[in-house]
Coordinates of C-alpha atoms in Angstrom, one line a residue:
M198 CA -0.1 -0.1 0.0
T199 CA 1.2 3.3 -0.4
S200 CA 2.9 5.4 2.0
R201 CA 1.0 8.7 1.1
L202 CA -2.5 6.8 1.8
H203 CA -3.5 7.1 5.3
I204 CA -6.1 5.0 6.1
N205 CA -8.5 5.4 9.9
R206 CA -12.2 5.2 10.8
H207 CA -13.3 8.9 9.4
H208 CA -11.8 8.0 6.3
L209 CA -13.5 5.0 5.8
I210 CA -16.7 6.6 7.0
E211 CA -16.2 9.7 4.5
Q212 CA -15.4 6.9 1.5
L213 CA -18.7 5.4 2.7
R214 CA -20.7 8.2 2.7
Q215 CA -19.3 9.0 -1.0
M216 CA -20.5 5.6 -2.5
L217 CA -23.6 5.8 -0.6
R218 CA -24.4 9.3 -1.7
I219 CA -23.7 8.1 -5.2
R220 CA -25.8 4.7 -4.9
R221 CA -29.3 6.3 -3.1
F222 CA -28.9 9.1 -5.9
E223 CA -28.8 6.6 -8.8
E224 CA -31.6 4.5 -7.0
K225 CA -33.6 8.0 -7.0
C226 CA -32.7 8.5 -10.7
A227 CA -33.9 4.7 -11.7
E228 CA -37.5 6.2 -10.2
L229 CA -37.4 9.3 -11.7
Y230 CA -37.0 7.6 -14.7
T231 CA -40.0 5.6 -14.6
Q232 CA -41.9 8.9 -14.3
E233 CA -40.4 10.1 -17.6
K234 CA -39.2 13.4 -15.1
I235 CA -35.3 12.1 -16.7
R236 CA -35.4 11.4 -20.3
G237 CA -33.1 10.2 -23.0
F238 CA -31.0 7.7 -22.0
L239 CA -29.6 7.0 -18.4
H240 CA -26.6 4.9 -17.5
L241 CA -26.3 4.3 -14.1
Y242 CA -23.0 3.4 -11.8
I243 CA -24.3 1.3 -9.4
G244 CA -21.8 -1.2 -8.2
E245 CA -19.0 0.6 -9.4
E246 CA -19.0 3.5 -7.0
A247 CA -16.0 2.2 -5.2
I248 CA -13.6 3.4 -8.0
A249 CA -14.8 6.9 -8.5
V250 CA -14.8 7.3 -4.9
G251 CA -10.9 5.7 -4.6
V252 CA -9.8 8.1 -7.9
M253 CA -11.1 11.7 -6.8
A254 CA -10.2 10.8 -3.2
A255 CA -6.5 10.9 -4.5
L256 CA -6.5 13.6 -6.9
S257 CA -5.3 17.4 -6.3
E258 CA -8.1 20.1 -7.0
D259 CA -6.2 21.1 -10.3
D260 CA -6.4 17.2 -11.6
Q261 CA -8.8 17.6 -14.9
I262 CA -11.4 14.3 -15.7
V263 CA -12.6 13.2 -18.8
A264 CA -15.7 10.7 -17.8
T265 CA -18.2 8.4 -19.7
Y266 CA -21.4 7.9 -20.5
R267 CA -21.8 6.6 -17.1
E268 CA -20.7 9.6 -14.8
H269 CA -22.7 10.5 -12.1
G270 CA -20.5 8.7 -9.7
H271 CA -17.5 10.4 -11.1
A272 CA -19.1 13.9 -11.0
L273 CA -20.7 13.5 -7.5
A274 CA -17.3 12.5 -6.0
R275 CA -15.5 14.9 -7.7
G276 CA -17.5 17.3 -5.4
M277 CA -19.8 18.6 -7.8
S278 CA -23.8 19.6 -6.3
M279 CA -26.1 16.7 -6.3
G280 CA -28.6 19.3 -7.3
T281 CA -27.5 20.8 -10.6
V282 CA -26.2 17.3 -11.2
L283 CA -30.1 16.2 -11.1
A284 CA -31.4 19.9 -12.7
E285 CA -29.4 18.6 -15.7
M286 CA -30.6 15.3 -16.4
Y287 CA -33.5 16.8 -16.0
G288 CA -33.0 19.5 -18.8
R289 CA -33.1 22.6 -16.7
T290 CA -31.1 25.4 -17.7
N291 CA -30.0 25.3 -13.6
G292 CA -28.4 22.4 -14.2
C293 CA -24.3 22.3 -14.4
S294 CA -24.6 22.0 -18.2
R295 CA -27.6 24.6 -18.5
G296 CA -29.7 21.9 -19.4
R297 CA -27.8 21.2 -23.0
G298 CA -25.9 17.9 -22.2
G299 CA -28.2 15.6 -20.0
S300 CA -27.2 12.5 -18.2
M301 CA -24.5 11.7 -20.2
H302 CA -22.8 15.3 -20.6
L303 CA -22.1 16.5 -17.4
F304 CA -19.6 19.5 -17.3
D305 CA -18.2 21.6 -14.5
K306 CA -14.9 24.0 -15.6
D307 CA -15.0 24.9 -11.6
H308 CA -14.2 21.2 -10.8
H309 CA -12.3 20.8 -14.1
F310 CA -14.6 18.1 -15.3
Y311 CA -14.7 17.9 -18.4
G312 CA -17.4 15.9 -19.2
G313 CA -18.6 12.5 -19.8
N314 CA -18.7 11.5 -23.7
A315 CA -21.9 9.4 -24.9
I316 CA -18.7 8.3 -28.2
V317 CA -17.1 5.1 -27.0
G318 CA -13.6 5.9 -26.0
G319 CA -14.5 9.3 -27.0
G320 CA -12.9 10.9 -24.3
L321 CA -9.6 9.5 -24.9
P322 CA -8.1 11.6 -27.0
L323 CA -9.7 14.5 -25.5
A324 CA -7.4 13.6 -22.1
T325 CA -4.3 12.8 -24.0
G326 CA -4.8 16.5 -25.2
L327 CA -5.3 17.5 -21.9
A328 CA -2.2 15.8 -20.9
M329 CA -0.4 17.5 -23.4
A330 CA -1.2 20.9 -22.9
N331 CA -0.6 20.4 -19.2
K332 CA 3.1 19.3 -20.0
K333 CA 3.8 22.1 -22.8
R334 CA 2.6 24.1 -20.2
Q335 CA 4.7 23.2 -17.0
R336 CA 1.2 22.9 -15.0
D337 CA 1.4 20.1 -12.0
A338 CA -2.1 18.3 -13.2
I339 CA -2.9 15.3 -14.2
A340 CA -5.3 14.2 -16.7
V341 CA -7.5 11.3 -15.6
C342 CA -9.4 9.5 -18.1
F343 CA -12.4 7.2 -17.0
F344 CA -13.3 4.2 -19.7
G345 CA -15.5 1.1 -20.0
E346 CA -13.7 -2.1 -21.4
G347 CA -16.0 -1.6 -24.2
A348 CA -13.9 1.3 -25.2
V349 CA -11.0 -1.4 -25.5
A350 CA -11.8 -2.5 -28.9
E351 CA -12.1 1.3 -30.7
G352 CA -9.0 2.4 -32.4
E353 CA -9.1 5.3 -30.2
F354 CA -7.9 3.7 -27.2
H355 CA -5.3 3.0 -29.3
E356 CA -4.1 5.5 -30.9
S357 CA -4.4 7.4 -27.0
L358 CA -2.6 4.7 -25.4
N359 CA 0.4 5.1 -28.0
L360 CA 0.7 8.8 -28.1
A361 CA 0.1 9.3 -24.8
A362 CA 3.5 6.7 -23.9
L363 CA 5.0 8.2 -27.1
W364 CA 5.4 11.7 -26.0
Q365 CA 5.4 10.8 -22.2
L366 CA 2.6 12.8 -21.4
P367 CA 0.8 13.1 -18.0
I368 CA -2.0 10.7 -17.5
L369 CA -4.4 8.4 -15.8
F370 CA -6.3 5.8 -17.8
I371 CA -8.6 4.6 -15.8
C372 CA -10.5 1.2 -16.9
E373 CA -13.9 0.6 -15.2
N374 CA -13.7 -2.9 -16.7
N375 CA -17.6 -4.6 -15.8
R376 CA -17.2 -7.4 -18.3
Y377 CA -20.0 -6.4 -20.9
A378 CA -19.6 -3.1 -22.0
M379 CA -23.3 -2.9 -23.7
G380 CA -24.8 -6.6 -23.8
T381 CA -21.5 -8.8 -25.2
A382 CA -19.2 -10.4 -22.8
L383 CA -15.6 -9.6 -22.6
A384 CA -14.5 -12.8 -23.6
L385 CA -16.4 -12.6 -26.7
S386 CA -15.1 -9.3 -28.3
E387 CA -11.3 -9.7 -27.1
S388 CA -9.0 -12.4 -27.9
K389 CA -7.1 -10.8 -25.2
T390 CA -9.1 -10.0 -21.6
N391 CA -6.3 -8.5 -19.6
I392 CA -6.4 -5.1 -20.6
A393 CA -3.4 -3.8 -18.2
K394 CA -1.5 -6.3 -20.1
K395 CA -2.6 -4.5 -23.0
A396 CA -1.7 -1.2 -22.0
E397 CA 1.9 -2.9 -21.1
S398 CA 2.7 -3.0 -25.0
Y399 CA 2.7 0.3 -25.5
G400 CA 5.0 0.5 -22.8
I401 CA 2.7 1.7 -20.1
S402 CA 3.0 0.9 -16.7
A403 CA 0.3 -1.0 -15.4
V404 CA -2.1 -2.6 -12.6
Q405 CA -5.0 -4.6 -12.1
V406 CA -6.9 -3.6 -8.8
D407 CA -10.3 -5.1 -7.3
G408 CA -13.1 -2.1 -8.4
M409 CA -15.2 -3.3 -5.8
N410 CA -12.7 -2.2 -2.7
V411 CA -12.5 1.7 -2.5
V412 CA -9.3 1.1 0.1
D413 CA -7.3 -0.6 -3.5
V414 CA -8.6 2.0 -5.6
E415 CA -7.3 4.7 -3.8
A416 CA -4.1 3.2 -2.9
A417 CA -3.5 2.5 -6.5
T418 CA -4.7 5.9 -7.3
C419 CA -2.2 7.6 -5.2
D420 CA 0.6 5.0 -6.3
A421 CA -0.4 6.0 -9.8
L422 CA 0.4 9.8 -9.3
D423 CA 3.2 9.5 -7.7
Y424 CA 4.6 7.3 -10.3
I425 CA 3.3 10.1 -13.5
R426 CA 4.6 13.0 -11.2
E427 CA 8.0 11.5 -10.5
Q428 CA 8.6 9.8 -13.9
N429 CA 6.8 12.4 -16.1
K430 CA 5.2 9.2 -17.8
P431 CA 1.5 7.8 -18.4
F432 CA 0.2 5.1 -15.9
F433 CA -3.0 2.9 -16.4
I434 CA -5.4 1.0 -13.8
E435 CA -7.8 -1.6 -15.0
C436 CA -10.2 -1.8 -12.1
Q437 CA -11.8 -5.2 -12.0
T438 CA -15.8 -4.5 -11.1
Y439 CA -19.4 -4.8 -12.2
R440 CA -22.9 -2.8 -13.0
F441 CA -25.6 -4.4 -10.8
R442 CA -27.8 -2.5 -13.3
G443 CA -28.2 -2.7 -17.3
H444 CA -26.4 -1.0 -19.8
S445 CA -29.0 1.5 -19.7
S446 CA -32.3 2.1 -18.9
F447 CA -33.9 0.2 -21.6
D448 CA -31.5 -3.3 -20.9
T449 CA -33.9 -6.4 -20.3
Q450 CA -30.4 -7.9 -19.0
L451 CA -30.8 -11.0 -21.1
Y452 CA -27.0 -11.7 -21.5
R453 CA -26.3 -12.5 -18.2
D454 CA -27.4 -15.1 -15.8
K455 CA -29.4 -13.5 -12.3
T456 CA -27.2 -15.7 -10.3
E457 CA -24.3 -14.1 -11.4
V458 CA -25.4 -10.9 -10.6
A459 CA -26.5 -12.0 -6.9
Q460 CA -22.8 -13.4 -6.6
W461 CA -21.9 -9.8 -7.5
E462 CA -23.9 -7.9 -5.4
K463 CA -22.6 -9.9 -2.3
K464 CA -19.4 -8.2 -2.5
G465 CA -20.4 -4.9 -4.1
P466 CA -18.7 -2.1 -2.6
V467 CA -21.1 -0.6 -0.4
K468 CA -22.5 -3.7 1.7
K469 CA -18.3 -4.6 1.8
L470 CA -16.9 -1.7 3.7
I471 CA -20.3 -2.1 5.7
Q472 CA -19.3 -5.2 6.9
W473 CA -16.0 -4.5 7.5
L474 CA -16.5 -1.3 9.4
Q475 CA -19.1 -3.2 12.1
K476 CA -17.1 -6.1 12.1
N477 CA -14.4 -4.3 13.4
N478 CA -16.5 -2.2 15.6
H479 CA -15.9 1.2 14.0
F480 CA -19.0 1.7 13.1
H481 CA -22.5 1.5 14.3
D482 CA -26.2 1.3 12.9
Q483 CA -27.3 4.4 14.5
E484 CA -24.5 6.3 12.5
L485 CA -25.6 4.4 9.6
R486 CA -29.2 5.8 9.8
D487 CA -27.9 8.8 10.5
M488 CA -25.9 9.0 7.4
E489 CA -28.9 7.3 5.5
A490 CA -31.4 10.0 6.8
E491 CA -28.6 12.7 5.6
I492 CA -27.9 11.5 2.3
A493 CA -32.0 11.0 1.8
Q494 CA -32.1 14.8 2.3
E495 CA -30.0 15.5 0.3
V496 CA -31.4 13.5 -2.4
A497 CA -34.9 14.9 -1.8
D498 CA -33.4 18.7 -2.4
A499 CA -31.6 17.7 -5.1
I500 CA -35.2 16.9 -6.5
T501 CA -36.9 20.3 -5.2
F502 CA -33.9 21.9 -6.8
A503 CA -34.0 20.5 -10.3
E504 CA -37.8 20.8 -10.4
A505 CA -38.1 24.5 -9.6
G506 CA -35.4 25.1 -12.9
A507 CA -36.7 27.0 -15.6
W508 CA -36.8 25.1 -19.4
E509 CA -34.8 26.9 -21.7
P510 CA -36.6 29.4 -23.5
V511 CA -36.8 28.1 -27.2
E512 CA -35.3 31.6 -28.7
E513 CA -32.4 30.6 -26.7
L514 CA -32.2 27.1 -27.9
T515 CA -29.1 28.2 -30.6
R516 CA -27.1 29.7 -28.0
F517 CA -23.8 28.0 -27.6
V518 CA -23.8 26.7 -31.0
H519 CA -20.9 29.4 -31.0
S520 CA -18.7 31.3 -28.5
P521 CA -20.2 34.7 -28.0
T522 CA -18.4 37.8 -30.2
S523 CA -17.6 39.9 -27.1
Q524 CA -15.4 37.5 -25.3
S525 CA -12.0 38.3 -25.7
P526 CA -9.7 37.2 -28.3
P527 CA -5.9 36.7 -27.6
P528 CA -3.8 39.2 -29.1
A529 CA -3.6 39.3 -32.8
I530 CA -0.8 37.7 -34.7
T531 CA 1.7 40.3 -36.2
C532 CA 2.1 40.1 -39.8
T533 CA 5.6 40.2 -41.4
Q534 CA 4.5 40.3 -45.1
Q535 CA 5.1 43.0 -47.2
A536 CA 3.6 43.1 -50.9
A537 CA 4.9 40.7 -52.8
E538 CA 3.9 37.9 -55.7
L539 CA 4.0 34.6 -54.1
T540 CA 2.8 31.0 -54.8
Y541 CA 0.0 29.8 -53.0
R542 CA 2.2 27.4 -50.8
E543 CA 4.4 30.2 -49.9
A544 CA 1.4 32.3 -48.9
L545 CA 0.4 29.3 -46.7
H546 CA 3.7 29.0 -45.3
N547 CA 4.7 32.2 -44.2
S548 CA 1.3 32.3 -42.5
L549 CA 1.8 29.5 -40.2
S550 CA 5.5 30.7 -39.6
D551 CA 4.1 34.1 -38.6
A552 CA 1.6 31.9 -35.9
L553 CA 4.4 29.8 -34.5
N554 CA 6.6 32.8 -33.8
D555 CA 4.3 35.0 -32.4
D556 CA 2.2 32.8 -29.7
P557 CA 3.8 30.0 -28.0
R558 CA 0.6 28.2 -27.1
I559 CA 0.6 27.7 -31.3
F560 CA 2.0 24.5 -32.3
L561 CA 1.9 22.8 -35.8
M562 CA 0.7 18.7 -35.3
G563 CA -0.1 16.5 -38.2
E564 CA 1.4 13.4 -40.3
D565 CA 4.8 14.4 -41.6
V566 CA 4.4 18.1 -41.2
G567 CA 8.0 18.0 -39.7
R568 CA 10.9 16.1 -40.8
Y569 CA 9.4 16.0 -44.2
G570 CA 8.3 19.2 -44.7
G571 CA 4.6 18.4 -45.1
C572 CA 2.9 16.7 -47.9
Y573 CA 2.4 19.3 -50.3
A574 CA 5.8 21.1 -48.6
V575 CA 3.5 23.7 -46.7
S576 CA 5.4 23.4 -43.8
K577 CA 8.9 22.5 -44.9
G578 CA 11.9 23.9 -42.9
L579 CA 9.6 25.0 -39.7
I580 CA 11.1 22.2 -37.8
D581 CA 14.5 23.6 -38.0
Q582 CA 13.2 27.1 -37.3
Y583 CA 10.6 26.2 -34.2
G584 CA 12.0 22.5 -33.3
P585 CA 10.1 19.6 -32.8
D586 CA 7.9 20.6 -29.9
R587 CA 6.3 23.1 -32.0
V588 CA 5.8 21.2 -35.4
I589 CA 5.0 18.0 -34.1
D590 CA 5.3 14.8 -36.3
T591 CA 2.2 12.4 -35.5
P592 CA 1.9 8.7 -36.4
L593 CA -0.9 7.8 -39.4
C594 CA -3.7 8.1 -36.8
E595 CA -6.3 10.8 -37.7
S596 CA -9.2 10.3 -35.1
G597 CA -6.4 10.0 -32.1
F598 CA -4.3 13.2 -33.3
V599 CA -7.3 15.5 -34.0
G600 CA -9.2 14.1 -30.8
V601 CA -5.5 15.6 -28.9
G602 CA -5.8 18.8 -30.5
I603 CA -9.0 19.5 -28.9
G604 CA -8.1 18.1 -26.1
A605 CA -5.0 20.4 -26.2
A606 CA -7.5 23.7 -26.8
L607 CA -9.9 22.5 -24.0
G608 CA -6.2 23.3 -22.0
G609 CA -5.4 26.1 -23.3
M610 CA -3.6 25.7 -25.9
R611 CA -4.1 27.4 -29.7
P612 CA -3.1 23.7 -31.8
I613 CA -3.3 23.9 -35.8
V614 CA -4.0 20.4 -36.5
E615 CA -3.1 19.1 -40.6
V616 CA -4.8 16.6 -42.4
M617 CA -3.3 15.5 -44.9
T618 CA -5.8 15.4 -47.3
V619 CA -9.5 15.8 -46.9
N620 CA -10.7 12.2 -47.6
F621 CA -8.3 11.5 -44.4
S622 CA -10.5 13.5 -42.1
L623 CA -13.7 11.0 -42.8
L624 CA -10.9 8.9 -40.1
A625 CA -11.5 11.8 -37.2
M626 CA -15.0 12.5 -38.4
D627 CA -16.0 11.7 -34.7
Q628 CA -13.8 13.9 -32.8
I629 CA -14.5 16.5 -35.6
I630 CA -18.4 16.9 -34.8
N631 CA -19.3 14.6 -32.1
S632 CA -16.4 16.7 -29.7
A633 CA -15.2 19.7 -31.5
A634 CA -18.6 21.0 -32.8
T635 CA -20.5 20.1 -29.8
L636 CA -18.5 20.6 -26.7
L637 CA -19.4 24.4 -26.2
H638 CA -23.0 23.8 -26.7
M639 CA -23.3 20.9 -24.6
S640 CA -21.1 22.0 -21.5
G641 CA -23.7 25.3 -21.3
G642 CA -20.9 27.7 -23.0
Q643 CA -18.3 26.2 -20.8
F644 CA -15.6 24.8 -22.8
N645 CA -14.9 26.5 -25.9
V646 CA -12.5 24.6 -28.7
P647 CA -10.1 27.2 -30.3
L648 CA -8.7 24.9 -32.6
V649 CA -8.2 25.1 -36.2
I650 CA -7.8 22.4 -38.6
R651 CA -6.2 22.6 -42.3
M652 CA -7.1 19.8 -44.6
A653 CA -6.0 20.0 -48.5
C654 CA -8.6 19.7 -51.1
G655 CA -9.1 19.3 -54.8
A656 CA -6.9 16.5 -56.8
G657 CA -5.4 16.2 -60.3
K658 CA -6.1 13.8 -62.7
Q659 CA -6.4 10.1 -62.3
L660 CA -6.8 10.0 -58.3
A661 CA -10.0 8.4 -58.6
A662 CA -13.0 8.3 -55.9
Q663 CA -11.0 8.3 -53.0
H664 CA -8.0 11.3 -53.5
S665 CA -11.0 13.5 -55.5
H666 CA -13.3 14.3 -52.2
S667 CA -14.7 18.4 -51.9
W668 CA -15.7 17.5 -48.4
E669 CA -16.2 21.1 -47.4
N670 CA -19.8 21.0 -48.3
F671 CA -20.7 18.3 -45.6
Y672 CA -18.2 20.2 -42.6
A673 CA -20.4 23.7 -43.9
H674 CA -23.9 21.7 -42.7
V675 CA -22.3 20.8 -39.3
P676 CA -23.7 23.4 -36.4
G677 CA -20.4 24.2 -34.3
L678 CA -17.8 24.3 -36.8
K679 CA -16.7 27.6 -38.9
V680 CA -15.7 26.7 -42.8
L681 CA -13.2 28.5 -44.3
S682 CA -12.0 28.3 -48.4
P683 CA -9.0 30.9 -49.3
A684 CA -9.4 31.0 -52.9
T685 CA -6.7 33.8 -53.4
H686 CA -3.1 34.2 -52.6
N687 CA -3.8 37.0 -50.0
D688 CA -6.4 35.0 -47.9
A689 CA -3.9 31.9 -47.9
R690 CA -1.6 33.8 -46.3
H691 CA -4.5 36.0 -43.6
M692 CA -7.2 33.3 -43.0
L693 CA -4.9 31.7 -40.6
A694 CA -4.3 34.3 -38.7
Q695 CA -7.7 35.6 -38.6
A696 CA -8.9 31.9 -37.8
L697 CA -6.6 31.4 -34.6
L698 CA -8.3 34.4 -33.5
D699 CA -11.1 32.9 -33.1
P700 CA -12.5 31.0 -30.1
D701 CA -14.4 28.0 -32.2
P702 CA -13.1 25.2 -34.0
V703 CA -12.5 26.6 -37.6
L704 CA -11.7 24.3 -40.7
I705 CA -9.7 25.5 -43.5
F706 CA -9.7 24.1 -47.0
E707 CA -6.7 24.8 -49.0
H708 CA -6.7 23.7 -52.7
V709 CA -3.5 21.6 -54.2
M710 CA -4.5 23.1 -57.4
L711 CA -3.2 26.0 -56.2
L712 CA -0.3 25.4 -54.8
N713 CA 2.1 26.5 -57.7
E714 CA 0.2 29.1 -59.0
S715 CA 1.3 32.7 -58.1
G716 CA -0.4 35.9 -57.0
L717 CA -0.2 39.7 -55.4
V718 CA -0.1 39.4 -51.3
S719 CA -0.5 42.0 -49.4
S720 CA 0.2 43.2 -45.9
S721 CA -3.5 42.7 -44.8
A722 CA -5.9 40.8 -45.1
D723 CA -9.0 41.9 -47.5
A724 CA -11.4 41.2 -45.0
P725 CA -12.9 39.4 -42.0
M726 CA -13.1 35.4 -42.4
H727 CA -16.4 35.4 -42.2
Q728 CA -17.3 37.7 -44.9
A729 CA -17.7 37.2 -48.8
V730 CA -15.6 39.6 -51.3
V731 CA -16.9 40.5 -54.5
R732 CA -13.8 40.1 -56.8
R733 CA -15.4 41.1 -60.1
T734 CA -18.3 44.2 -60.0
G735 CA -21.0 43.6 -62.9
T736 CA -24.6 44.5 -63.2
D737 CA -26.4 41.5 -65.1
I738 CA -25.4 38.2 -63.3
S739 CA -24.2 37.0 -60.7
L740 CA -21.6 34.2 -60.4
I741 CA -21.1 32.8 -56.7
T742 CA -18.3 30.8 -56.1
Y743 CA -15.6 29.7 -53.7
G744 CA -12.1 27.9 -53.8
G745 CA -10.5 26.5 -56.9
S746 CA -13.4 27.2 -58.9
L747 CA -12.6 31.0 -58.5
G748 CA -10.2 31.7 -61.3
K749 CA -12.2 29.6 -63.6
T750 CA -15.5 31.4 -62.7
L751 CA -13.3 34.8 -63.1
Q752 CA -12.1 33.4 -66.3
A753 CA -16.2 32.8 -67.6
A754 CA -17.0 36.0 -66.6
E755 CA -14.3 37.6 -69.0
Q756 CA -16.0 35.5 -71.7
L757 CA -19.5 36.5 -70.9
G758 CA -18.0 40.3 -71.1
S759 CA -16.9 39.8 -74.0
A760 CA -20.6 38.2 -75.6
G761 CA -21.8 41.9 -73.6
I762 CA -23.0 40.2 -70.5
S763 CA -21.6 42.0 -67.3
A764 CA -20.8 39.3 -64.6
E765 CA -20.1 39.7 -60.8
V766 CA -18.4 37.1 -59.5
I767 CA -18.6 36.7 -55.5
D768 CA -16.1 34.5 -53.5
L769 CA -17.9 32.8 -50.6
R770 CA -14.9 32.5 -48.7
S771 CA -16.6 31.4 -45.2
L772 CA -18.6 28.5 -46.2
R773 CA -20.3 28.6 -42.6

């Protein structure tokens, strides 16, 4: 047992109190769900209380938590108000996420609680990115990521563990192995059921612990945190546990035998601790009755608080899709550009160099952006100028490193993530759409994502369907994202700096067929990034275009002019 953990009667009774709070809260939530006061999905934490309580007891106030969709226990053990948690599950504006997140997405900025995630494994890259930000900003905080054993089958599990080990990030992975994911037994879904061994295969120190024993969990967590701070490396804890209720409230539990559930309930964490305290004369029946009465009152007060909350007015429903325009932007990037003729590639390169030079929070990350110089040579030489900590080569794991970029943005950095080509972005679509685009809204405005993702689009000849996509039209239909398409050399030079000032995720589509073309670049932008620009005036017809089609459209307008038709050409620039 760790020397940092001092077990005494008071501490054990407090651990019991916290586990009982979670148990009684979850039981009441099940009842409220049948009354349709809680809607949507409901995933109960009954049976797993020792993990949340044991882990949270060891953490500091500055440590950060990324949870799963079964996160009520994590939230309560972290110290979040039971009333605001329940109000969130009611969908009321006095909820911890203003009713925007519901049961699966509890957020609390004051407690460094970065929310649950409805996507299995979706929180793993985010926590890895938070750990990256902590390391870069030299904070003592540790990112802690909870997930179930079902997430182990997801690619983001392997990508995140690899990146955490590769970059030696201060992160604690907590696997709550409850054996069934949703309804498929672990032995039926994994060729290797020892999950700790999987972590060790990435060079990460890992242990298995009895997740039904709160003392064992807390001791293992204390040891893990000490290891992370001393060794500057990640750590992995696999907690063997069991959920006593179904996967969700719709689950009829036909996949497991009732006798199996009963056997696990006999060694449940709450029952086990009560029995131990009573056996050793540390706890008496009246104390338990008093504790239960206090918790019952807290639950009753939480219900009163939740039911007194207001519904969001209909006219406010789109609030938090984007950050308020009044939000204070970071300092503008100093432009070193003089009026000149540059290639589109040179314009992009110079914009990256200015950004890296001006703000230490900015870094460039992506496949082959460093030593190779970028697939299209846009970032060539930047690693020599700014070093591998600012120009970061990643493995081929789009979902992983895009998610890390999102997490780093949540942690106060200003990442520029390059996805080599737009078709590869489909591998990261979960992180872009389910995390970057939604976190501000689901957190009720608490967590914005100041991230820039650059993608190459357009294609040459004979590249076939997989390399000929123009997916900017798809991303332009996603609420929460801002989508830019620089068609001119001046926009290629200045749009990145504008995007980095924005508090929300911005996607920039750079057309590869423009890279070798030369054009005039000035010392300032043509317009704010969200505005369209008239590139040619006309009185008879308007031609509206963007990106790689601008040049062809201007040529068409000239031909129309020869025929006596005055054509205006509008460059959209911003697609959303």
